[in-house]
Amino acid sequence: HKLLPRLAAHCPFRSIDCSAMAAMDVDPIPALEAQKKAHPDLAAKVDELQQFFSQKLYHQLTQALFVYLASPPLVAPSAAAELADLFDNFIKPLENKLDKVKFVQLLAIITKSQPADKALELIMAFEASAAKLRESNYMFQALKAEKQIGAGQLDSAKELLDTLSKEIADAYEVDALIQSQLHKTNALLWKALGRPQDFFKSSILYLSYTPLTSIPVEERPHLAFEIGVSALIAPEEFEFGELIQQELLESLQGSEHEWLKDLLQAFSEGQFSLYDAACSSHKAKIDATPELKSNLDTVLRPKMAALALLELAFRKPKKQRRLTFAEIVEHCRVGAKEMEFLVMKAMCGKLIRGQIDEVEQLVIITWCKPRILDMTRIDLMRERMDAWAGQSDLLLKHLEEMTPELLVA
């Protein structure tokens, strides 16, 4: 009898979670049969799920689940209750068999169409389990913050995301999938807080970690529109070249938001002629977008003037960046009294560096912010390289002509 406590201490069944045992006792097959009955056209996919489950091929089962859950009948908002039943009766019993990161991804899919407070309640049951692995814990915390944002718990979400962002920044070799989820959730927070500058920056980071194919096709035009509008109305945002090159913006083509591309292109090139044409052609659309209409004169036009100044400086050869006050007034479409304020604002925004010569009525620019090189600017650079090569050739010929005189001397 003295051996019993020792045997009990080493008993392999001692550490088994009773809830996990209860979950494994659930037979998932009826849930699959119910899916087949509800969606006869998806019968082949359901049979595949059943086959992988029967053969205990859990990796293949996980991949098949992602494909199945992306089917149109299950993506619809009306499928929320059905997804909850599928989760409770099929996916949840398999929690200990599936990869932890993938399980959190499945949680995100299942709760996407659920009310935020209900979704938050559902996922919290799996927080301790997800915390056992670094990657799954990161994914879970980002998902938790997303649901908190949806439930209006913005302070809690911000505190959680601040902590999570620091942990991920200090961590080593964090997967792109986790980075994508973090920046996506950060973008949701800044959108809820009404901070377009931060929303834009987080969205650009999200796109840099996220393959376009992983963003649902039907969501792309609206996401591109939101990011584009945030770039326009953020007073200190001037990175339009990077935005224009995003593959996501192609989704605007043929959508109700297609007109926005013209406005973004005008800001990217710093051309007032394109800006005027876009404002004239799409006035009704702009007026129907409250964020743009309310910021048209206070944010958009001053930003356009600053970008026009940057473009004017960029197009000048480096040693000829001496702009007259009159030239700036005409090109940037500002009054004489507003010109100096524009230049100082451009300097404060780190678009240009230089000095203002009040006596000579000149702005001497020593540096301008690098521009994204599109085909037009590449042609400009080629012309400068050709001019430089021509000057170098003339110098070489001059030195060759002087060489005999130098030798004689």
Coordinates of C-alpha atoms in Angstrom, one line a residue:
H1 CA 0.0 0.0 0.0
K2 CA 3.0 2.3 0.4
L3 CA 3.7 2.1 -3.3
L4 CA 0.2 3.4 -4.3
P5 CA 1.1 7.1 -3.8
R6 CA 4.2 6.7 -6.0
L7 CA 2.2 4.8 -8.7
A8 CA -0.4 7.5 -8.6
A9 CA 2.2 10.2 -9.1
H10 CA 3.6 8.5 -12.2
C11 CA 0.2 7.4 -13.6
P12 CA 0.0 8.6 -17.3
F13 CA -3.7 9.2 -16.9
R14 CA -3.2 11.7 -14.1
S15 CA -2.6 14.7 -16.3
I16 CA -5.4 14.1 -18.8
D17 CA -7.8 17.0 -19.1
C18 CA -11.4 15.8 -18.5
S19 CA -12.8 18.4 -20.9
A20 CA -10.5 17.1 -23.6
M21 CA -11.7 13.5 -22.9
A22 CA -15.3 14.7 -23.1
A23 CA -14.6 16.4 -26.4
M24 CA -13.0 13.3 -27.9
D25 CA -16.1 11.3 -27.0
V26 CA -18.2 13.3 -29.4
D27 CA -18.8 11.6 -32.7
P28 CA -18.1 14.1 -35.5
I29 CA -19.7 12.0 -38.3
P30 CA -23.3 13.2 -37.7
A31 CA -22.2 16.8 -38.1
L32 CA -20.7 15.9 -41.5
E33 CA -23.9 14.1 -42.6
A34 CA -25.9 17.2 -41.6
Q35 CA -23.6 19.3 -43.8
K36 CA -24.1 17.0 -46.7
K37 CA -27.8 17.1 -46.3
A38 CA -27.9 20.9 -46.0
H39 CA -25.5 21.4 -49.1
P40 CA -25.9 18.5 -51.6
D41 CA -23.7 20.4 -54.0
L42 CA -20.8 20.3 -51.5
A43 CA -21.2 16.5 -50.9
A44 CA -17.8 15.7 -52.6
K45 CA -16.0 18.1 -50.2
V46 CA -17.8 16.7 -47.2
D47 CA -16.9 13.2 -48.2
E48 CA -13.3 14.3 -48.4
L49 CA -13.5 15.7 -44.9
Q50 CA -14.9 12.4 -43.7
Q51 CA -12.2 10.4 -45.5
F52 CA -9.4 12.4 -43.9
F53 CA -11.0 12.1 -40.5
S54 CA -11.4 8.3 -40.8
Q55 CA -7.8 7.9 -41.9
K56 CA -6.6 10.3 -39.1
L57 CA -4.9 12.5 -41.7
Y58 CA -5.3 15.6 -39.6
H59 CA -3.0 17.9 -41.7
Q60 CA -4.9 17.1 -44.9
L61 CA -8.2 17.4 -42.9
T62 CA -7.2 20.9 -41.8
Q63 CA -6.4 22.1 -45.4
A64 CA -9.7 20.6 -46.6
L65 CA -11.6 22.4 -43.8
F66 CA -10.2 25.7 -45.0
V67 CA -11.3 25.0 -48.5
Y68 CA -14.8 23.9 -47.3
L69 CA -15.3 26.9 -45.1
A70 CA -14.5 29.2 -48.0
S71 CA -17.5 27.8 -50.0
P72 CA -20.1 30.4 -50.9
P73 CA -22.9 29.0 -48.7
L74 CA -20.7 29.1 -45.6
V75 CA -19.3 32.6 -46.3
A76 CA -22.7 34.2 -46.2
P77 CA -23.6 36.1 -43.0
S78 CA -26.7 34.0 -42.7
A79 CA -24.5 30.9 -42.1
A80 CA -23.4 32.1 -38.6
A81 CA -25.6 29.6 -36.7
E82 CA -24.7 26.7 -39.0
L83 CA -20.9 27.5 -38.6
A84 CA -21.3 27.5 -34.9
D85 CA -23.0 24.1 -35.0
L86 CA -20.2 22.7 -37.3
F87 CA -17.6 24.0 -34.9
D88 CA -19.2 22.6 -31.8
N89 CA -19.9 19.1 -33.3
F90 CA -16.9 18.6 -35.6
I91 CA -14.0 21.0 -35.3
K92 CA -14.0 21.5 -31.5
P93 CA -13.7 17.8 -30.7
L94 CA -10.5 17.7 -32.9
E95 CA -8.8 20.6 -31.1
N96 CA -6.0 18.4 -29.7
K97 CA -5.4 16.7 -33.0
L98 CA -5.0 19.9 -35.1
D99 CA -2.1 22.3 -35.4
K100 CA -2.6 25.1 -32.8
V101 CA -2.0 28.0 -35.2
K102 CA -4.4 26.4 -37.7
F103 CA -7.0 25.9 -35.0
V104 CA -6.9 29.6 -34.2
Q105 CA -7.3 30.4 -37.9
L106 CA -10.3 28.2 -37.9
L107 CA -11.7 30.0 -34.9
A108 CA -11.3 33.3 -36.8
I109 CA -13.3 31.9 -39.7
I110 CA -16.0 30.5 -37.6
T111 CA -16.5 33.7 -35.5
K112 CA -16.2 36.1 -38.4
S113 CA -20.0 36.2 -38.9
Q114 CA -20.8 36.0 -35.2
P115 CA -21.8 39.0 -33.2
A116 CA -18.6 40.4 -31.6
D117 CA -19.6 39.8 -28.0
K118 CA -20.7 36.3 -28.7
A119 CA -17.5 35.6 -30.7
L120 CA -15.4 36.9 -27.9
E121 CA -17.1 34.6 -25.4
L122 CA -16.7 31.7 -27.8
I123 CA -12.9 32.1 -28.3
M124 CA -12.0 32.8 -24.7
A125 CA -12.5 29.1 -23.9
F126 CA -9.4 28.4 -26.0
E127 CA -7.0 31.1 -24.6
A128 CA -5.2 28.7 -22.3
S129 CA -4.7 26.1 -24.9
A130 CA -3.4 28.6 -27.5
A131 CA -0.9 30.0 -24.9
K132 CA 1.0 26.8 -24.9
L133 CA 2.7 27.7 -28.2
R134 CA 4.3 31.1 -29.0
E135 CA 2.9 31.4 -32.5
S136 CA -0.6 30.3 -31.6
N137 CA -0.6 32.6 -28.6
Y138 CA 0.3 35.6 -30.9
M139 CA -2.5 34.6 -33.3
F140 CA -5.0 34.2 -30.5
Q141 CA -4.2 37.5 -28.9
A142 CA -4.6 39.3 -32.2
L143 CA -7.9 37.5 -32.7
K144 CA -9.0 38.5 -29.2
A145 CA -8.1 42.1 -29.8
E146 CA -10.1 42.0 -33.1
K147 CA -13.2 40.8 -31.3
Q148 CA -12.7 43.4 -28.5
I149 CA -12.7 46.1 -31.2
G150 CA -15.9 44.7 -32.6
A151 CA -17.5 44.7 -29.2
G152 CA -16.5 48.3 -28.6
Q153 CA -13.8 47.5 -25.9
L154 CA -11.3 49.8 -27.6
D155 CA -9.2 50.6 -24.5
S156 CA -8.7 46.9 -23.7
A157 CA -7.9 46.2 -27.4
K158 CA -5.3 49.0 -27.6
E159 CA -3.6 47.9 -24.4
L160 CA -3.5 44.3 -25.7
L161 CA -2.2 45.3 -29.1
D162 CA 0.5 47.6 -27.7
T163 CA 1.8 44.7 -25.6
L164 CA 1.5 42.2 -28.4
S165 CA 3.2 44.5 -30.9
K166 CA 6.2 44.9 -28.5
E167 CA 6.4 41.2 -28.0
I168 CA 6.4 40.4 -31.7
A169 CA 8.9 43.2 -32.4
D170 CA 11.3 41.8 -29.8
A171 CA 10.7 38.1 -30.9
Y172 CA 12.9 36.2 -33.4
E173 CA 11.7 34.8 -36.7
V174 CA 8.0 35.6 -36.4
D175 CA 5.9 34.1 -39.3
A176 CA 4.5 36.5 -41.9
L177 CA 1.0 35.1 -41.2
I178 CA 1.2 36.4 -37.6
Q179 CA 2.6 39.8 -38.7
S180 CA -0.2 40.0 -41.2
Q181 CA -2.8 39.3 -38.5
L182 CA -1.2 41.8 -36.1
H183 CA -1.2 44.7 -38.6
K184 CA -4.7 43.9 -39.8
T185 CA -6.0 44.1 -36.3
N186 CA -4.0 47.3 -35.6
A187 CA -5.6 48.8 -38.7
L188 CA -9.1 47.9 -37.4
L189 CA -8.3 49.7 -34.1
W190 CA -7.1 52.9 -35.8
K191 CA -10.1 52.9 -38.0
A192 CA -12.4 52.6 -35.0
L193 CA -10.5 55.4 -33.3
G194 CA -10.7 57.6 -36.3
R195 CA -6.9 57.9 -36.9
P196 CA -6.4 57.8 -40.7
Q197 CA -2.6 58.3 -40.6
D198 CA -2.1 55.2 -38.3
F199 CA -4.8 53.3 -40.2
F200 CA -2.9 53.8 -43.5
K201 CA 0.5 52.8 -42.1
S202 CA -0.9 49.7 -40.5
S203 CA -2.7 48.8 -43.7
I204 CA 0.4 49.2 -45.8
L205 CA 2.3 46.9 -43.4
Y206 CA -0.6 44.4 -43.5
L207 CA -0.4 44.3 -47.3
S208 CA 3.4 43.8 -47.2
Y209 CA 2.9 40.6 -45.2
T210 CA -0.2 39.4 -46.9
P211 CA -0.5 37.7 -50.3
L212 CA -3.3 39.2 -52.4
T213 CA -4.8 35.8 -52.9
S214 CA -5.5 35.4 -49.2
I215 CA -7.7 38.5 -49.2
P216 CA -11.3 37.5 -50.4
V217 CA -12.0 38.9 -53.8
E218 CA -15.3 40.5 -52.8
E219 CA -13.5 42.4 -50.0
R220 CA -10.6 43.8 -52.0
P221 CA -12.3 46.9 -53.7
H222 CA -13.7 48.2 -50.4
L223 CA -10.4 47.6 -48.6
A224 CA -8.5 49.4 -51.4
F225 CA -11.0 52.3 -51.2
E226 CA -10.6 52.6 -47.4
I227 CA -6.8 52.6 -47.6
G228 CA -6.9 55.2 -50.5
V229 CA -9.2 57.5 -48.7
S230 CA -7.2 57.3 -45.4
A231 CA -4.0 58.3 -47.4
L232 CA -5.8 61.3 -48.9
I233 CA -7.3 62.7 -45.6
A234 CA -4.2 62.0 -43.4
P235 CA -2.6 65.5 -43.2
E236 CA 1.0 64.2 -42.8
E237 CA 0.8 61.3 -45.3
F238 CA 2.7 61.8 -48.6
E239 CA 3.6 58.2 -49.6
F240 CA 1.3 57.9 -52.6
G241 CA 3.9 56.3 -54.8
E242 CA 4.1 53.2 -52.6
L243 CA 0.3 53.0 -52.4
I244 CA -0.2 53.3 -56.2
Q245 CA 2.1 50.3 -56.7
Q246 CA 0.1 48.1 -54.4
E247 CA -1.4 45.2 -56.3
L248 CA -4.6 45.6 -54.3
L249 CA -5.4 48.8 -56.1
E250 CA -6.1 46.9 -59.3
S251 CA -9.3 45.6 -57.6
L252 CA -10.7 49.1 -58.0
Q253 CA -10.9 48.6 -61.7
G254 CA -14.5 47.9 -62.7
S255 CA -15.8 48.6 -59.2
E256 CA -18.0 51.4 -57.9
H257 CA -14.8 53.0 -56.4
E258 CA -12.8 53.0 -59.7
W259 CA -12.8 56.8 -59.8
L260 CA -10.6 57.0 -56.7
K261 CA -7.6 55.8 -58.8
D262 CA -7.6 59.1 -60.7
L263 CA -7.4 61.1 -57.5
L264 CA -4.6 58.9 -56.1
Q265 CA -2.7 59.1 -59.3
A266 CA -2.8 63.0 -59.2
F267 CA -1.3 63.0 -55.7
S268 CA 1.3 60.4 -56.7
E269 CA 2.5 62.5 -59.6
G270 CA 2.1 65.9 -57.9
Q271 CA 0.3 67.3 -60.9
F272 CA -2.4 69.9 -60.3
S273 CA -3.8 69.3 -63.8
L274 CA -4.6 65.7 -62.9
Y275 CA -6.0 66.8 -59.6
D276 CA -8.4 69.4 -61.2
A277 CA -9.5 66.9 -63.8
A278 CA -10.2 64.2 -61.1
C279 CA -12.1 66.7 -58.9
S280 CA -14.2 67.9 -61.9
S281 CA -14.9 64.5 -63.4
H282 CA -15.8 62.8 -60.0
K283 CA -17.3 65.7 -58.1
A284 CA -20.5 63.7 -57.3
K285 CA -18.5 60.8 -56.0
I286 CA -16.3 63.0 -53.9
D287 CA -19.4 64.8 -52.5
A288 CA -20.9 61.4 -51.6
T289 CA -17.8 60.5 -49.6
P290 CA -18.1 62.5 -46.3
E291 CA -14.4 62.0 -45.4
L292 CA -13.2 63.6 -48.7
K293 CA -15.8 66.3 -48.9
S294 CA -15.1 67.6 -45.4
N295 CA -11.4 67.6 -46.0
L296 CA -11.3 68.9 -49.6
D297 CA -10.1 72.4 -48.8
T298 CA -8.5 71.9 -45.4
V299 CA -6.4 68.8 -46.2
L300 CA -6.4 67.6 -49.8
R301 CA -5.6 70.9 -51.6
P302 CA -2.7 71.9 -49.2
K303 CA -1.3 68.4 -49.6
M304 CA -1.6 68.7 -53.3
A305 CA 0.3 72.0 -53.3
A306 CA 3.1 70.4 -51.1
L307 CA 3.4 67.4 -53.5
A308 CA 3.5 69.8 -56.5
L309 CA 6.4 71.6 -54.9
L310 CA 8.2 68.3 -54.3
E311 CA 7.6 67.3 -57.9
L312 CA 8.9 70.7 -59.1
A313 CA 12.1 70.4 -57.1
F314 CA 12.6 66.8 -58.1
R315 CA 12.4 67.6 -61.8
K316 CA 15.1 70.2 -61.5
P317 CA 18.7 69.1 -62.0
K318 CA 20.4 68.8 -58.6
K319 CA 22.6 71.9 -59.1
Q320 CA 19.7 74.0 -60.5
R321 CA 17.2 73.7 -57.6
R322 CA 16.8 77.4 -57.1
L323 CA 13.1 78.1 -57.3
T324 CA 11.9 81.7 -57.6
F325 CA 8.9 82.7 -55.5
A326 CA 6.9 83.5 -58.6
E327 CA 7.6 80.0 -60.0
I328 CA 6.4 78.3 -56.8
V329 CA 3.3 80.5 -56.7
E330 CA 2.4 79.6 -60.3
H331 CA 3.2 75.9 -60.1
C332 CA 1.7 75.2 -56.7
R333 CA -1.3 77.5 -57.1
V334 CA -0.9 79.4 -53.9
G335 CA -1.0 83.1 -53.1
A336 CA 2.1 85.1 -52.6
K337 CA 1.4 85.3 -48.8
E338 CA 0.8 81.5 -48.6
M339 CA 4.0 80.6 -50.5
E340 CA 6.5 80.8 -47.6
F341 CA 4.1 78.9 -45.4
L342 CA 3.9 76.1 -48.0
V343 CA 7.7 75.9 -48.2
M344 CA 8.1 75.8 -44.5
K345 CA 5.4 73.2 -44.2
A346 CA 7.1 71.1 -46.8
M347 CA 10.4 71.4 -44.9
C348 CA 8.7 70.4 -41.6
G349 CA 7.1 67.4 -43.3
K350 CA 10.6 66.4 -44.5
L351 CA 9.7 66.6 -48.2
I352 CA 12.5 69.1 -48.9
R353 CA 15.5 70.7 -47.3
G354 CA 17.0 74.1 -48.1
Q355 CA 16.7 77.7 -47.3
I356 CA 14.6 80.7 -48.2
D357 CA 16.4 83.8 -49.6
E358 CA 14.1 86.7 -49.0
V359 CA 16.4 89.2 -50.7
E360 CA 16.7 87.3 -54.0
Q361 CA 13.2 85.9 -53.7
L362 CA 14.5 82.4 -54.1
V363 CA 14.0 79.0 -52.4
I364 CA 17.3 77.1 -52.6
I365 CA 16.6 73.4 -52.3
T366 CA 19.5 71.1 -51.2
W367 CA 17.6 67.8 -50.9
C368 CA 14.2 66.5 -51.8
K369 CA 12.4 63.3 -50.6
P370 CA 13.2 60.3 -52.9
R371 CA 10.3 59.5 -55.3
I372 CA 9.0 56.1 -56.4
L373 CA 10.4 55.7 -59.9
D374 CA 7.5 55.1 -62.4
M375 CA 8.2 55.1 -66.1
T376 CA 7.9 58.9 -66.4
R377 CA 10.5 59.5 -63.7
I378 CA 12.7 56.7 -65.1
D379 CA 12.8 58.6 -68.4
L380 CA 13.7 61.8 -66.6
M381 CA 16.6 60.0 -64.8
R382 CA 17.7 58.6 -68.2
E383 CA 17.8 62.1 -69.7
R384 CA 19.9 63.3 -66.7
M385 CA 22.3 60.3 -67.1
D386 CA 22.6 61.1 -70.8
A387 CA 23.4 64.7 -70.0
W388 CA 26.0 63.7 -67.4
A389 CA 27.6 61.3 -69.9
G390 CA 27.8 64.1 -72.5
Q391 CA 29.4 66.4 -70.0
S392 CA 31.9 63.7 -69.0
D393 CA 32.7 63.1 -72.7
L394 CA 33.4 66.8 -73.2
L395 CA 35.7 66.9 -70.2
L396 CA 37.6 63.9 -71.4
K397 CA 38.2 65.4 -74.8
H398 CA 39.3 68.7 -73.2
L399 CA 41.8 66.8 -71.0
E400 CA 43.1 64.9 -74.1
E401 CA 43.6 68.1 -76.0
M402 CA 45.5 69.6 -73.0
T403 CA 47.7 66.6 -72.5
P404 CA 50.5 67.4 -75.1
E405 CA 50.8 70.9 -73.7
L406 CA 51.2 69.6 -70.2
L407 CA 53.9 67.1 -71.3
V408 CA 55.9 69.8 -73.1
A409 CA 55.6 72.1 -70.1

